[in-house]
């Protein structure tokens, strides 16, 4: 009798632990439909995002930034989580389990963001609407027909409402102690004044940015001059009655708020600022690392890169210590002159690196993006506050290419020796391949194709500065120094970002650390710190993403040996879309197992 009881018990245990039956085709389709519906539900609440994605819908609208609208968006994310959990994850396919986990991570992240929404610097020199909204109108809102003209004017008419909602948000933030440091106000005010600095706001002046853009785009349409004049008149009215008061009211508000601001820089000064900063580190790095852990990692990485630079210094036979090497790199011959011809020369140098790498991409990648890449200078109205370089994704329909922006405002911040690595990071094979190929991965659900995890995105960008070294790039030793200098800058960010926002460093202490430990231009180091101050945590993602991708590559090389294929590895990393680092590690582990299994089957 006992024998039969043991057998029955064994069968019960076996049944309870056996794999669940996979979902039927209809249920799988239902899951995919849920993912698509959920993505569209959120995107349709964000007309600016729709424009950036090239979706021809709500093109006459700007976003609703009211607190009520934000609350409803958060409710939708919670509703989506509740609906997601109705699906049994264990019955989904292997790939759909990734979709499940990443969707849940994104929705949970948005809800946590909602808890801290009043702590964000809505207006700041790096990403404020005062410059990002005109840039959106100029670079994203295409005008191909009469309807596009009407939509452009409709958006101009909403500037006043849009900026009022931003001002309301700034007041809510101030109540939480989250107010921009006093020394950053003038930059935002200056950028704002630049937008309304010409005609039609000032008589007998050069066309303002938006007025000039509208006139230029209108001129390209095949419409009668009478109709064009009618739209020009409507646009001018919208500029004077909506755009102008939007900016003047914002400027007035900022001038008054500046009087209430102080010089403290870190978010530790906010109510609950330490918890807020830890949330940002979790969000940006997709790890559970704490501020002290990241700070210590930064110090170790700075030391490692310093040693590599010292070896290069010996190779170049430059006497002295590392500081002497930094000073050597700041000689005039390593910079173009600060003139139109000098700026054009740097611009052409960057394009040259991009064009050469475009030709070489098939050496490292099996799949290349359909979307083209162009190189452009940062527009004059925002170059004072914009970063050294950046990338803008192409639209889905291919009508707007990927753009590598080069900021030519401060030529002392653009040494020739950094141009090569910078071009690889922002252009090819960096952000252009990563973001363009993600959009083109039609096998992925849309939310995966357009997801943005900073550690993955910037980790890939930094990795693409590094891996070409293995294949003979950076033939000029000073270009290799430039590669190391950029890697060093990202490592220093771990130190100064956590220093300012967690350890209560002053900006000046952080700037001094950069001046002593990196070859960056001191004035640019001041500007870089402004960025880290208004975008807390973001700067920590780069090195952590790089270290993860490098470690995964080394692991795959060790496991696969002669079977390792750099093209397959790169294609794998870029096939996932932007995902958290732990999910990326799972992907690579699965890839290695499948490659080893295939090898055994061949034997």
XYZ file of C-alpha atoms in Angstrom:
603
model
C 0.000 0.000 0.000
C 2.842 2.380 0.883
C 4.386 1.625 -2.501
C 1.277 2.879 -4.323
C 1.077 5.966 -2.097
C 4.672 6.849 -2.999
C 3.890 6.394 -6.694
C 0.783 8.587 -6.395
C 2.741 11.239 -4.495
C 5.464 11.165 -7.153
C 2.913 11.620 -9.925
C 1.276 14.538 -8.114
C 4.609 16.276 -7.642
C 5.602 15.600 -11.236
C 2.330 17.049 -12.499
C 2.631 20.117 -10.331
C 6.129 20.888 -11.614
C 5.633 19.992 -15.271
C 5.750 22.859 -17.795
C 2.454 24.562 -18.466
C 0.900 24.069 -21.868
C 1.779 26.963 -24.180
C -0.934 29.360 -25.248
C -2.912 28.632 -28.367
C -2.339 30.679 -31.492
C -5.477 32.718 -30.768
C -4.377 33.499 -27.226
C -0.915 34.473 -28.455
C -2.523 36.802 -30.989
C -4.598 38.284 -28.180
C -1.399 39.001 -26.241
C 0.235 40.661 -29.246
C -2.889 42.736 -29.847
C -2.773 43.876 -26.235
C 0.831 45.056 -26.631
C 0.037 47.001 -29.803
C -3.146 48.516 -28.384
C -1.354 49.579 -25.224
C 1.508 51.218 -27.119
C -0.855 53.123 -29.397
C -2.975 54.177 -26.426
C 0.016 55.924 -24.849
C 1.525 57.332 -28.040
C -1.763 58.907 -29.094
C -1.682 60.900 -25.865
C 1.672 62.380 -26.919
C 1.452 64.322 -30.229
C 5.094 65.387 -30.022
C 6.201 61.768 -29.798
C 3.913 60.915 -32.692
C 5.586 63.598 -34.758
C 9.040 62.300 -33.859
C 7.996 58.798 -34.873
C 6.599 60.095 -38.157
C 3.037 59.025 -37.331
C 0.588 61.093 -39.358
C -1.943 61.727 -36.613
C -2.711 64.622 -34.224
C -0.273 66.778 -36.168
C -2.240 69.881 -35.259
C -1.709 69.321 -31.536
C 0.910 69.916 -28.855
C 0.973 67.798 -25.719
C -1.414 68.341 -22.842
C 0.794 68.928 -19.782
C -2.009 69.544 -17.275
C -1.901 67.641 -13.997
C -5.280 66.087 -14.783
C -4.008 64.718 -18.085
C -0.888 63.346 -16.397
C -3.019 61.642 -13.735
C -5.121 59.940 -16.392
C -1.986 58.740 -18.193
C -0.737 57.148 -14.975
C -4.116 55.477 -14.503
C -3.797 54.022 -18.004
C -0.383 52.558 -17.185
C -1.836 50.899 -14.077
C -4.775 49.579 -16.100
C -2.334 48.150 -18.622
C -0.351 46.402 -15.874
C -3.571 44.897 -14.529
C -4.511 43.659 -18.001
C -1.010 42.316 -18.635
C -1.146 40.206 -15.479
C -4.238 38.427 -16.782
C -1.880 36.614 -19.158
C 0.051 33.671 -17.700
C 3.694 34.532 -18.373
C 4.769 30.885 -18.144
C 2.494 29.929 -21.042
C 3.938 32.536 -23.370
C 6.635 31.753 -25.899
C 10.253 32.384 -24.996
C 10.322 35.693 -26.917
C 6.951 36.796 -25.559
C 8.239 36.305 -22.030
C 10.807 38.977 -22.882
C 7.986 41.158 -24.189
C 6.022 40.589 -20.994
C 8.934 41.460 -18.700
C 10.043 44.538 -20.629
C 6.504 45.884 -20.994
C 5.988 45.463 -17.247
C 9.312 47.194 -16.511
C 8.407 50.193 -18.695
C 4.936 50.595 -17.195
C 6.236 50.273 -13.634
C 8.972 52.795 -14.403
C 6.388 55.284 -15.657
C 4.339 54.874 -12.482
C 7.433 55.457 -10.339
C 8.273 58.494 -12.483
C 4.801 59.755 -11.654
C 5.624 59.632 -7.952
C 8.513 62.051 -8.590
C 7.137 64.120 -11.475
C 7.310 67.427 -9.592
C 11.045 66.957 -9.013
C 12.054 67.160 -12.675
C 13.523 70.384 -14.047
C 10.860 71.060 -16.693
C 12.817 74.067 -17.936
C 16.585 73.717 -18.061
C 19.414 74.674 -20.433
C 19.704 71.159 -21.886
C 16.159 69.983 -22.561
C 13.790 72.806 -21.839
C 10.769 73.469 -24.006
C 12.079 76.977 -24.650
C 14.507 75.422 -27.167
C 13.208 71.881 -27.729
C 9.780 73.027 -28.954
C 11.131 75.366 -31.672
C 13.616 72.621 -32.641
C 10.684 70.221 -32.955
C 8.763 72.623 -35.187
C 11.796 73.245 -37.384
C 13.219 69.724 -37.644
C 10.240 67.429 -37.151
C 7.112 69.209 -38.379
C 7.460 68.704 -42.118
C 5.306 70.714 -44.518
C 4.444 68.789 -47.665
C 0.925 70.014 -48.352
C -1.678 72.569 -47.361
C -2.888 70.483 -44.424
C 0.609 70.559 -42.935
C 0.532 74.365 -43.117
C -2.713 74.463 -41.192
C -1.323 72.055 -38.591
C 1.817 74.157 -38.130
C -0.271 77.255 -37.466
C -2.508 75.291 -35.107
C 0.532 74.294 -33.103
C 1.798 77.879 -32.985
C -1.547 78.903 -31.520
C -1.033 76.406 -28.668
C 2.333 77.733 -27.485
C 0.700 80.038 -24.934
C -1.343 77.228 -23.389
C 1.644 74.843 -23.484
C 3.984 77.265 -21.713
C 1.342 78.143 -19.116
C 1.094 74.452 -18.196
C 4.884 74.332 -17.889
C 4.796 77.343 -15.579
C 2.182 75.591 -13.445
C 4.521 72.612 -13.260
C 7.414 74.839 -12.224
C 5.323 76.213 -9.367
C 4.430 72.691 -8.208
C 8.127 71.774 -8.297
C 9.088 74.839 -6.307
C 6.687 73.762 -3.577
C 8.748 70.549 -3.284
C 12.003 72.491 -3.136
C 12.850 71.484 -6.697
C 13.961 74.736 -8.214
C 16.688 75.291 -10.792
C 20.036 76.433 -9.298
C 20.309 80.201 -9.572
C 23.305 80.253 -11.933
C 21.372 78.361 -14.654
C 18.437 80.760 -15.014
C 20.205 83.220 -17.302
C 20.974 80.503 -19.857
C 17.324 79.509 -20.086
C 16.213 83.136 -20.278
C 18.783 83.842 -23.000
C 17.619 80.876 -25.088
C 14.044 82.072 -24.702
C 14.900 85.579 -25.841
C 16.688 84.143 -28.884
C 13.460 82.559 -30.120
C 11.579 85.877 -30.133
C 14.508 88.029 -31.122
C 13.597 88.819 -34.723
C 10.719 89.552 -37.083
C 7.733 89.673 -36.700
C 8.336 90.339 -32.994
C 10.722 93.170 -33.811
C 10.213 95.417 -36.826
C 12.924 95.719 -39.458
C 14.790 92.765 -37.964
C 16.013 89.485 -39.393
C 13.376 86.762 -39.471
C 12.995 84.950 -36.159
C 13.512 81.189 -36.108
C 9.917 80.066 -36.408
C 8.907 82.817 -38.813
C 11.830 82.065 -41.081
C 11.111 78.335 -40.938
C 7.432 78.773 -41.797
C 8.184 81.109 -44.681
C 10.823 78.764 -46.081
C 8.570 75.722 -45.901
C 5.585 77.596 -47.337
C 7.644 78.715 -50.327
C 8.229 75.091 -51.383
C 4.529 74.296 -51.863
C 2.784 74.487 -55.206
C 0.099 76.898 -54.112
C -0.919 80.247 -55.528
C 0.813 83.235 -53.986
C -2.563 84.489 -52.798
C -3.136 81.327 -50.739
C 0.442 81.371 -49.450
C 0.013 84.977 -48.331
C -3.140 84.017 -46.478
C -1.300 81.335 -44.498
C 1.635 83.642 -43.883
C -0.745 86.186 -42.410
C -2.324 83.542 -40.150
C 1.085 82.315 -39.007
C 2.262 85.833 -38.255
C -0.836 86.410 -36.143
C -0.253 83.160 -34.235
C 3.349 84.140 -33.587
C 2.376 87.539 -32.227
C -0.669 86.436 -30.216
C 0.488 83.046 -28.897
C 4.222 82.435 -29.293
C 5.350 85.894 -28.220
C 3.277 86.089 -25.006
C 4.185 82.452 -24.242
C 7.856 83.359 -24.177
C 7.509 86.772 -22.521
C 5.365 85.280 -19.753
C 7.864 82.455 -19.248
C 10.769 84.904 -19.141
C 8.951 87.047 -16.568
C 8.199 84.002 -14.429
C 11.801 82.796 -14.562
C 13.145 86.228 -13.701
C 10.969 86.266 -10.590
C 11.716 82.647 -9.665
C 15.433 83.315 -9.982
C 15.111 85.693 -7.017
C 13.877 82.763 -4.921
C 16.578 80.331 -6.088
C 19.899 79.549 -4.436
C 23.250 78.182 -5.551
C 22.940 74.634 -4.225
C 23.216 72.119 -7.045
C 22.356 68.566 -5.957
C 18.910 66.971 -5.725
C 19.767 65.951 -2.149
C 18.332 69.350 -1.189
C 14.815 68.377 -2.369
C 12.294 66.941 0.067
C 13.049 63.219 -0.214
C 15.869 64.005 -2.619
C 17.978 60.948 -1.686
C 15.145 58.581 -2.592
C 14.498 60.524 -5.774
C 18.129 60.188 -6.813
C 18.134 56.447 -6.137
C 15.044 56.150 -8.336
C 16.878 57.968 -11.122
C 19.910 55.688 -10.788
C 17.644 52.631 -11.005
C 15.908 54.100 -14.027
C 19.007 55.267 -15.887
C 21.318 52.326 -15.223
C 18.653 49.559 -15.068
C 20.629 48.181 -12.124
C 20.156 48.252 -8.361
C 23.530 49.925 -7.744
C 23.569 52.610 -5.077
C 25.186 56.036 -5.320
C 28.216 55.019 -3.168
C 28.763 51.890 -5.288
C 28.626 53.896 -8.515
C 30.966 56.533 -7.077
C 33.563 53.905 -6.165
C 33.236 52.245 -9.577
C 33.883 55.613 -11.170
C 37.071 56.125 -9.176
C 38.347 52.680 -10.230
C 37.524 53.286 -13.893
C 39.236 56.680 -13.881
C 42.351 55.052 -12.460
C 42.274 52.267 -15.090
C 41.937 54.693 -17.996
C 44.662 56.933 -16.587
C 47.020 53.927 -16.727
C 46.115 53.275 -20.376
C 46.752 56.916 -21.190
C 50.110 56.769 -19.462
C 51.091 53.824 -21.654
C 50.120 55.813 -24.734
C 52.124 58.760 -23.426
C 55.233 56.535 -23.231
C 54.583 55.331 -26.787
C 54.458 58.935 -28.013
C 57.587 59.772 -25.963
C 55.932 62.760 -24.310
C 57.836 63.675 -21.165
C 56.311 64.375 -17.774
C 53.280 63.080 -15.937
C 49.744 62.563 -17.187
C 48.878 66.212 -16.560
C 51.703 67.129 -18.941
C 50.118 64.829 -21.536
C 46.800 66.623 -21.064
C 48.501 69.982 -21.547
C 50.268 68.683 -24.664
C 46.872 67.705 -26.111
C 45.641 71.288 -25.627
C 48.195 72.802 -28.020
C 46.795 75.057 -30.736
C 47.654 72.659 -33.556
C 45.123 70.167 -32.189
C 42.254 72.624 -32.699
C 40.697 74.385 -35.659
C 40.538 78.156 -35.415
C 37.400 79.794 -34.073
C 36.190 81.132 -37.410
C 33.716 80.145 -40.136
C 36.493 78.324 -41.992
C 37.622 76.574 -38.800
C 34.105 75.444 -37.970
C 33.627 74.206 -41.525
C 36.910 72.279 -41.318
C 35.803 70.455 -38.143
C 32.422 69.781 -39.713
C 34.086 68.225 -42.773
C 36.420 66.182 -40.564
C 33.407 64.695 -38.779
C 31.661 63.938 -42.061
C 34.830 62.249 -43.317
C 34.883 59.816 -40.391
C 31.178 59.123 -40.865
C 31.544 58.482 -44.606
C 34.522 56.159 -44.152
C 32.772 54.134 -41.452
C 29.654 53.847 -43.627
C 31.798 52.056 -46.230
C 33.286 49.739 -43.599
C 30.070 48.778 -41.782
C 29.657 45.443 -43.671
C 32.864 44.274 -41.965
C 31.114 44.340 -38.607
C 27.365 44.039 -39.295
C 25.196 41.779 -41.422
C 22.225 44.094 -41.287
C 22.336 47.825 -41.928
C 19.578 50.445 -41.529
C 17.560 51.668 -44.491
C 17.346 55.190 -43.081
C 20.115 57.560 -44.215
C 22.302 59.563 -41.836
C 23.140 63.245 -42.312
C 25.493 65.491 -40.360
C 24.277 68.954 -39.322
C 25.529 71.766 -37.104
C 23.439 72.572 -34.036
C 21.146 75.508 -34.769
C 22.513 78.871 -33.647
C 19.639 79.645 -31.278
C 20.477 76.703 -28.972
C 24.181 76.093 -29.518
C 25.237 77.979 -26.356
C 23.436 75.509 -24.085
C 23.371 72.335 -26.220
C 25.879 69.521 -25.731
C 28.916 68.879 -27.918
C 27.115 66.378 -30.116
C 23.811 64.529 -30.294
C 21.719 62.260 -32.480
C 18.141 62.592 -33.710
C 16.298 59.453 -34.827
C 14.790 59.169 -38.312
C 11.041 59.003 -38.806
C 9.387 55.649 -39.451
C 8.424 56.598 -42.989
C 11.996 57.506 -43.916
C 11.118 61.079 -44.887
C 13.274 62.487 -42.095
C 16.782 60.997 -41.899
C 18.818 60.297 -38.813
C 20.773 63.420 -37.854
C 24.194 63.648 -36.218
C 24.337 67.145 -34.701
C 27.751 68.755 -34.176
C 27.895 71.798 -31.895
C 30.404 74.250 -33.366
C 29.849 77.035 -30.836
C 33.033 76.509 -28.773
C 35.888 75.307 -30.975
C 38.138 74.897 -27.915
C 35.793 72.137 -26.795
C 36.240 70.284 -30.107
C 39.807 68.965 -30.377
C 40.633 67.178 -33.602
C 41.669 64.098 -31.633
C 38.127 63.507 -30.308
C 36.328 63.867 -33.644
C 36.753 60.233 -34.701
C 35.357 58.617 -31.545
C 32.573 61.216 -31.296
C 31.451 60.476 -34.860
C 31.342 56.727 -34.184
C 29.298 57.224 -30.997
C 26.678 59.664 -32.266
C 26.601 58.546 -35.898
C 27.776 55.187 -37.198
C 28.062 52.581 -35.917
C 26.640 54.146 -32.761
C 23.217 55.641 -32.231
C 22.233 55.626 -35.888
C 22.532 51.857 -36.223
C 21.052 51.180 -32.817
C 17.999 53.433 -33.069
C 17.333 53.044 -36.802
C 17.600 49.255 -36.780
C 15.378 49.071 -33.695
C 12.651 50.965 -35.552
C 12.991 48.596 -38.491
C 12.625 45.412 -36.385
C 9.071 44.708 -37.529
C 9.118 41.322 -35.788
C 9.217 43.188 -32.482
C 6.103 44.814 -31.027
C 6.098 48.576 -31.423
C 6.763 49.328 -27.767
C 10.064 47.423 -28.076
C 11.059 49.175 -31.285
C 10.737 52.618 -29.733
C 11.729 51.895 -26.132
C 14.504 53.988 -24.616
C 16.692 52.558 -21.848
C 19.592 54.935 -21.339
C 22.113 52.338 -20.140
C 21.546 50.236 -23.251
C 21.465 53.164 -25.695
C 24.469 55.024 -24.337
C 26.309 51.831 -23.472
C 26.094 50.866 -27.131
C 27.230 54.330 -28.204
C 30.277 54.124 -25.942
C 30.980 50.538 -27.031
C 31.076 51.676 -30.664
C 33.805 54.140 -29.761
C 35.803 51.283 -28.297
C 35.514 48.218 -30.539
C 36.915 49.804 -33.771
C 40.274 49.986 -31.962
C 40.464 46.175 -32.284
C 40.230 46.473 -36.066
C 42.895 49.064 -36.774
C 40.951 52.291 -36.398
C 42.452 55.241 -34.513
C 45.618 54.834 -36.553
C 46.623 58.303 -35.376
C 47.783 57.845 -31.751
C 46.209 61.177 -30.817
C 42.856 59.928 -32.103
C 43.340 56.958 -29.802
C 44.003 59.469 -27.033
C 40.699 61.077 -28.010
C 38.932 57.732 -27.699
C 40.376 57.264 -24.236
C 39.527 60.848 -23.283
C 35.861 60.256 -24.086
C 35.861 56.982 -22.166
C 37.515 58.861 -19.295
C 34.881 61.592 -19.430
C 32.124 58.989 -18.951
C 34.004 57.407 -16.048
C 34.449 60.834 -14.429
C 30.705 61.307 -14.741
C 30.147 58.442 -12.294
C 32.228 60.351 -9.773
C 30.877 63.876 -10.227
C 27.211 62.941 -10.751
C 27.087 60.983 -7.509
C 29.360 63.561 -5.915
C 26.971 66.449 -6.572
C 23.648 64.683 -6.088
C 24.487 62.319 -3.227
C 27.723 63.404 -1.527
C 26.775 67.114 -1.554
C 29.711 68.269 -3.648
C 29.548 71.808 -4.966
C 29.644 72.399 -8.682
C 33.084 73.964 -8.334
C 34.456 70.901 -6.553
C 33.106 68.702 -9.348
C 34.528 70.982 -12.048
C 37.901 70.916 -10.324
C 37.795 67.115 -10.318
C 37.173 67.140 -14.077
C 39.924 69.692 -14.655
C 42.442 67.616 -12.689
C 41.505 64.197 -14.048
C 40.561 64.746 -17.693
C 41.900 66.720 -20.673
C 38.602 68.516 -21.272
C 38.510 72.257 -21.839
C 37.826 73.961 -18.463
C 35.003 76.071 -19.905
C 33.416 72.948 -21.378
C 33.779 71.171 -18.034
C 31.696 73.990 -16.529
C 29.075 73.387 -19.208
C 29.215 69.611 -18.754
C 28.510 70.029 -15.055
C 25.466 72.154 -15.859
C 24.172 69.171 -17.787
C 24.817 66.693 -14.959
C 23.133 69.040 -12.509
C 19.887 69.383 -14.481
C 19.803 65.726 -15.634
C 20.677 63.866 -12.422
C 21.641 60.226 -12.842
C 21.593 60.235 -16.644
C 25.358 60.541 -16.942
C 25.917 57.369 -14.899
C 24.318 55.147 -17.540
C 27.088 55.345 -20.145
C 29.925 53.519 -18.406
C 27.642 50.952 -16.802
C 26.155 50.138 -20.196
C 29.597 49.915 -21.788
C 30.985 47.622 -19.091
C 28.003 45.284 -19.437
C 28.287 44.990 -23.238
C 32.064 44.480 -23.072
C 31.693 41.790 -20.385
C 28.987 40.024 -22.412
C 31.194 40.088 -25.491
C 34.146 38.653 -23.560
C 31.906 35.980 -22.096
C 30.604 35.006 -25.551
C 34.151 34.924 -26.961
C 35.319 32.683 -24.124
C 32.360 30.302 -24.425
C 32.297 30.090 -28.223
C 35.998 30.278 -29.004
C 36.606 30.045 -32.737
C 32.838 29.948 -33.312
C 32.488 33.546 -32.113
C 31.418 35.867 -34.945
C 31.585 39.623 -34.343
C 28.866 40.246 -36.925
C 26.461 37.820 -35.254
C 27.201 39.310 -31.844
C 26.543 42.854 -33.045
C 23.405 41.791 -34.894
C 22.168 40.119 -31.715
C 22.718 43.228 -29.575
C 20.945 45.423 -32.133
C 18.074 42.990 -32.758
C 16.656 43.340 -29.259
C 15.643 46.965 -29.353
C 16.522 49.013 -26.277
C 16.183 46.796 -23.206
C 17.337 46.719 -19.553
C 20.850 45.378 -19.014
C 19.691 42.256 -17.159
C 17.442 41.370 -20.093
C 20.344 41.962 -22.485
C 22.450 39.534 -20.473
C 19.727 36.888 -20.755
C 19.621 37.445 -24.515
C 23.366 36.908 -24.887
C 23.318 33.847 -22.634
C 20.522 32.339 -24.720
C 22.461 33.140 -27.895
C 25.615 31.444 -26.596
C 23.656 28.329 -25.593
C 21.990 28.120 -29.008
C 25.338 28.521 -30.800
C 26.947 25.772 -28.707
C 23.955 23.499 -29.292
C 24.181 24.052 -33.053
C 27.891 23.226 -32.937
C 27.198 19.941 -31.103
C 24.525 19.002 -33.617
C 26.993 19.524 -36.458
C 29.444 17.175 -34.722
